[in-house]
Short mmCIF file of C-alpha atoms in Angstrom, two decimals:
data_model
loop_
_atom_site.label_atom_id
_atom_site.label_comp_id
_atom_site.label_asym_id
_atom_site.label_seq_id
_atom_site.Cartn_x
_atom_site.Cartn_y
_atom_site.Cartn_z
CA MET A 23 83.12 -56.31 42.17
CA ILE A 24 83.91 -52.88 43.60
CA GLY A 25 80.87 -50.95 44.78
CA GLU A 26 78.62 -53.99 44.76
CA ILE A 27 75.40 -53.30 46.70
CA LYS A 28 74.74 -55.66 49.58
CA PRO A 29 71.14 -55.17 50.76
CA LYS A 30 70.68 -55.34 54.51
CA LEU A 31 68.19 -54.18 57.13
CA THR A 32 69.24 -53.42 60.68
CA LEU A 33 66.33 -52.75 63.01
CA VAL A 34 67.53 -50.48 65.82
CA GLY A 35 65.72 -49.56 69.01
CA ALA A 36 66.36 -45.91 69.84
CA GLY A 37 65.20 -46.17 73.45
CA PRO A 38 62.42 -44.35 75.31
CA GLY A 39 63.22 -40.76 74.33
CA ASP A 40 66.47 -39.55 75.88
CA PRO A 41 68.98 -39.79 72.99
CA GLU A 42 71.67 -40.96 75.40
CA LEU A 43 69.68 -44.13 76.11
CA ILE A 44 70.37 -45.71 72.73
CA THR A 45 72.80 -48.62 72.92
CA LEU A 46 76.39 -48.48 71.69
CA LYS A 47 75.54 -51.18 69.18
CA GLY A 48 72.73 -48.99 67.85
CA ILE A 49 75.11 -46.05 67.39
CA LEU A 50 77.62 -48.26 65.56
CA ALA A 51 74.87 -49.49 63.24
CA LEU A 52 73.89 -45.91 62.39
CA GLY A 53 77.49 -45.17 61.49
CA LYS A 54 77.40 -47.96 58.89
CA ALA A 55 74.04 -47.01 57.36
CA ASP A 56 73.53 -46.00 53.74
CA VAL A 57 69.93 -45.08 54.57
CA VAL A 58 68.21 -44.28 57.88
CA LEU A 59 64.41 -44.55 58.12
CA TYR A 60 63.31 -43.00 61.42
CA ASP A 61 60.08 -42.65 63.38
CA ALA A 62 58.27 -39.71 64.98
CA LEU A 63 59.28 -40.65 68.53
CA VAL A 64 62.99 -40.78 67.68
CA ASP A 65 65.13 -37.83 68.85
CA LYS A 66 66.54 -36.34 65.65
CA SER A 67 69.90 -35.71 67.31
CA LEU A 68 70.53 -39.44 66.87
CA LEU A 69 70.82 -38.89 63.14
CA LYS A 70 74.20 -37.22 63.71
CA HIS A 71 75.62 -40.69 64.34
CA ALA A 72 75.03 -41.52 60.68
CA THR A 73 77.46 -40.29 58.03
CA GLU A 74 76.80 -37.09 56.09
CA ASN A 75 76.26 -39.13 52.94
CA ALA A 76 73.61 -41.36 54.51
CA ILE A 77 70.07 -40.72 53.29
CA LYS A 78 67.74 -39.82 56.17
CA VAL A 79 64.02 -40.40 55.62
CA PHE A 80 61.21 -39.66 58.08
CA VAL A 81 58.60 -42.43 58.10
CA GLY A 82 56.82 -41.61 61.33
CA LYS A 83 53.14 -41.28 61.91
CA ARG A 84 50.96 -39.90 64.66
CA HIS A 85 47.54 -40.93 65.95
CA GLY A 86 44.81 -40.24 63.43
CA SER A 87 47.24 -39.63 60.56
CA LYS A 88 47.23 -41.76 57.41
CA MET A 89 50.70 -40.58 56.48
CA ASN A 90 53.27 -43.34 55.97
CA PRO A 91 51.16 -46.43 56.69
CA GLN A 92 53.09 -49.54 57.72
CA GLU A 93 52.74 -51.17 54.31
CA GLU A 94 54.40 -48.18 52.66
CA THR A 95 57.26 -48.27 55.17
CA ASN A 96 57.82 -51.97 54.51
CA LYS A 97 58.12 -51.31 50.78
CA LEU A 98 60.47 -48.38 51.32
CA ILE A 99 62.84 -50.55 53.35
CA VAL A 100 63.10 -53.03 50.48
CA GLU A 101 63.43 -50.34 47.82
CA TYR A 102 66.21 -48.49 49.64
CA ALA A 103 68.04 -51.70 50.57
CA LEU A 104 68.08 -52.94 46.98
CA LYS A 105 69.12 -49.54 45.64
CA TYR A 106 71.60 -48.32 48.26
CA GLY A 107 72.53 -51.24 50.53
CA HIS A 108 72.41 -51.02 54.32
CA VAL A 109 69.15 -49.63 55.71
CA VAL A 110 68.89 -48.80 59.40
CA ARG A 111 65.31 -48.69 60.59
CA LEU A 112 65.40 -46.51 63.72
CA LYS A 113 62.40 -47.02 65.97
CA GLY A 114 61.49 -45.63 69.39
CA GLY A 115 61.80 -47.89 72.41
CA ASP A 116 62.37 -51.53 71.53
CA PRO A 117 61.26 -52.59 68.04
CA PHE A 118 59.73 -55.81 69.34
CA VAL A 119 57.59 -54.18 72.06
CA PHE A 120 54.55 -52.88 70.18
CA GLY A 121 56.90 -51.48 67.55
CA ARG A 122 55.83 -53.72 64.66
CA GLY A 123 59.46 -54.64 64.18
CA ALA A 124 58.69 -58.31 63.67
CA GLU A 125 56.31 -57.41 60.84
CA GLU A 126 59.03 -55.41 59.09
CA ILE A 127 61.56 -58.22 59.37
CA ASP A 128 59.03 -60.78 58.10
CA TYR A 129 58.30 -58.62 55.05
CA VAL A 130 61.92 -57.86 54.22
CA GLN A 131 63.07 -61.47 54.53
CA GLN A 132 60.68 -62.44 51.74
CA PHE A 133 63.09 -60.67 49.38
CA GLY A 134 66.15 -62.54 50.61
CA ILE A 135 67.53 -59.45 52.33
CA GLU A 136 69.78 -59.96 55.35
CA THR A 137 68.30 -58.68 58.60
CA GLU A 138 69.67 -57.86 62.03
CA LEU A 139 68.05 -56.64 65.26
CA VAL A 140 69.57 -54.26 67.79
CA PRO A 141 67.27 -54.23 70.84
CA GLY A 142 66.38 -50.95 72.51
CA ILE A 143 65.51 -49.90 76.04
CA THR A 144 61.74 -50.15 76.27
CA SER A 145 59.68 -47.26 77.63
CA SER A 146 57.54 -49.73 79.58
CA VAL A 147 60.35 -50.11 82.12
CA ALA A 148 62.60 -47.09 81.60
CA VAL A 149 59.95 -44.36 81.76
CA PRO A 150 58.63 -45.45 85.18
CA ALA A 151 62.23 -45.91 86.37
CA TYR A 152 63.10 -42.30 85.53
CA GLN A 153 60.40 -41.23 87.98
CA GLY A 154 61.63 -43.67 90.62
CA ILE A 155 58.84 -46.18 90.00
CA PRO A 156 60.10 -49.79 90.07
CA VAL A 157 57.85 -52.08 88.04
CA THR A 158 58.66 -54.81 90.58
CA LYS A 159 59.71 -54.57 94.22
CA ARG A 160 60.09 -57.30 96.79
CA GLY A 161 57.05 -57.38 99.07
CA VAL A 162 55.09 -55.03 96.80
CA SER A 163 54.85 -56.50 93.30
CA GLU A 164 56.02 -59.91 92.09
CA SER A 165 55.42 -59.34 88.40
CA PHE A 166 54.35 -56.84 85.78
CA TRP A 167 52.21 -56.79 82.67
CA VAL A 168 52.97 -54.70 79.59
CA ILE A 169 49.81 -54.21 77.58
CA THR A 170 48.77 -52.12 74.62
CA GLY A 171 45.90 -49.83 75.50
CA THR A 172 44.56 -49.77 71.96
CA THR A 173 44.43 -52.83 69.71
CA SER A 174 44.70 -52.78 65.91
CA SER A 175 40.90 -52.64 65.76
CA GLY A 176 40.85 -49.53 67.96
CA GLN A 177 39.42 -51.34 70.98
CA LEU A 178 40.70 -51.57 74.53
CA SER A 179 42.82 -54.69 74.98
CA ARG A 180 40.89 -57.46 76.74
CA ASP A 181 44.07 -58.34 78.60
CA ILE A 182 43.59 -55.22 80.73
CA ARG A 183 40.44 -56.75 82.16
CA ILE A 184 42.42 -59.83 83.20
CA ALA A 185 45.38 -57.84 84.50
CA ALA A 186 43.08 -55.69 86.62
CA GLN A 187 42.19 -58.79 88.62
CA SER A 188 45.81 -59.47 89.57
CA THR A 189 48.21 -57.93 92.10
CA ALA A 190 50.80 -57.30 89.38
CA THR A 191 52.01 -53.91 88.21
CA VAL A 192 50.23 -53.04 84.98
CA VAL A 193 52.06 -50.89 82.42
CA ILE A 194 49.89 -49.69 79.56
CA LEU A 195 51.29 -48.19 76.37
CA MET A 196 49.19 -46.28 73.85
CA GLY A 197 46.33 -46.08 76.32
CA THR A 198 45.93 -42.39 77.13
CA ARG A 199 42.80 -42.03 75.03
CA LYS A 200 41.36 -45.12 76.69
CA LEU A 201 41.89 -43.86 80.26
CA ARG A 202 38.18 -43.83 81.12
CA GLU A 203 37.79 -47.45 80.02
CA ILE A 204 40.94 -48.46 81.88
CA VAL A 205 39.70 -46.81 85.07
CA HIS A 206 36.37 -48.59 84.65
CA GLU A 207 38.04 -52.02 84.41
CA PHE A 208 40.06 -51.50 87.59
CA SER A 209 37.07 -50.05 89.42
CA LEU A 210 35.00 -53.13 88.59
CA ASN A 211 37.61 -55.13 90.52
CA GLY A 212 37.48 -52.93 93.60
CA LYS A 213 40.75 -51.16 92.76
CA GLU A 214 39.51 -47.58 93.24
CA ASP A 215 42.27 -46.83 95.75
CA THR A 216 45.06 -48.32 93.65
CA PRO A 217 47.86 -45.85 92.76
CA ILE A 218 48.22 -44.88 89.11
CA ALA A 219 50.52 -42.53 87.21
CA LEU A 220 50.66 -41.19 83.66
CA ILE A 221 54.01 -40.04 82.31
CA GLN A 222 54.08 -38.03 79.09
CA ASN A 223 57.24 -37.76 76.95
CA GLY A 224 59.15 -39.87 79.46
CA THR A 225 62.95 -39.44 79.84
CA THR A 226 62.93 -36.25 77.75
CA ASP A 227 63.23 -32.56 78.63
CA THR A 228 59.47 -32.18 78.17
CA GLU A 229 58.54 -35.03 80.53
CA ARG A 230 55.40 -34.47 82.57
CA ILE A 231 53.74 -36.67 85.17
CA VAL A 232 50.45 -36.83 87.01
CA ALA A 233 49.79 -39.35 89.78
CA GLY A 234 46.85 -40.27 91.95
CA HIS A 235 44.46 -43.15 92.44
CA ILE A 236 42.07 -44.94 90.10
CA CYS A 237 39.19 -43.01 91.69
CA ASN A 238 40.58 -39.54 90.90
CA ILE A 239 43.08 -39.90 88.06
CA GLU A 240 40.68 -38.83 85.30
CA GLU A 241 40.07 -35.47 86.96
CA LYS A 242 43.78 -35.01 87.64
CA VAL A 243 44.72 -35.77 84.04
CA GLN A 244 42.08 -33.39 82.74
CA ASN A 245 43.33 -30.60 85.00
CA SER A 246 46.96 -31.23 84.10
CA GLY A 247 46.44 -31.29 80.35
CA ILE A 248 48.68 -34.33 79.96
CA GLY A 249 48.11 -36.31 76.77
CA ALA A 250 49.72 -38.77 74.38
CA PRO A 251 52.30 -40.14 74.09
CA ALA A 252 52.21 -41.29 77.70
CA VAL A 253 52.93 -44.44 79.68
CA ILE A 254 50.36 -45.52 82.26
CA ILE A 255 51.49 -47.39 85.37
CA VAL A 256 48.95 -48.97 87.73
CA GLY A 257 49.88 -50.63 91.00
CA ASP A 258 51.23 -50.15 94.50
CA VAL A 259 54.75 -49.63 93.13
CA VAL A 260 53.73 -46.12 92.05
CA ARG A 261 53.67 -44.93 95.66
CA GLU A 262 57.17 -46.41 96.14
CA SER A 263 58.68 -43.61 94.08
CA PRO A 264 60.61 -41.12 96.25
CA LYS A 265 59.44 -38.39 93.89
CA LEU A 266 55.77 -39.23 94.41
CA MET A 267 55.66 -40.16 98.09
CA GLU A 268 54.34 -36.78 99.18
CA ILE A 269 51.32 -37.14 96.93
CA TYR A 270 50.32 -40.33 98.67
CA ARG A 271 51.13 -39.02 102.16
CA GLU A 272 48.71 -36.17 101.50
CA ALA A 273 46.07 -38.66 100.36
CA ILE A 274 46.47 -40.60 103.61
CA ARG A 275 46.19 -37.45 105.73
CA VAL A 276 43.00 -36.47 103.91
#
């Protein structure tokens, strides 16, 4: 039957912010979309990869906003897929790294709709890399943790307390508003002199960074005015960045 609608969801990771960091497979998926549902952290220039006839719908939300709750987004995916066909759900970073992508796929599959995942470059690795911070480096850090700073209940993740006891690099997403609690956990483990950096709007033209140590980062962040969305990196790898070396040389001289 000509024009038969074939419902499908393709979950696409848009990458950490720079629109050029989306994958080729993600771009190709956008070109085949009948509908694109996109988030707040997605660069809108990516929408040009969809056809002119594709329906583009903003379903993003910011901290403290009740607009477009997840349940509503799940329902919209199904509604658009059944009505128009191929829905591309465009999400910042990687959909399976604190992106609730698995929840969306679970919901959609209940309706017998075909699903596909196109992974994205996660901000947990790419944002530090743009500032020359390697999350692992031989002789410095053997592993890294990626932890949400704020759980679904609004509390600080208990995993941070465990991670603070290790020698691993700790990357914290969605933790800017929990910075005081994060600092407290590392301080309890004698990590006051551990390097830490916060990077706001990483990989974009508005990227900002502040770096220091656990003992002084709160004051530095307050003076800088940096806020969410930001990635927090804690560990000796921070001082390995060529861009940040002078900060830590000055600290040693003092």
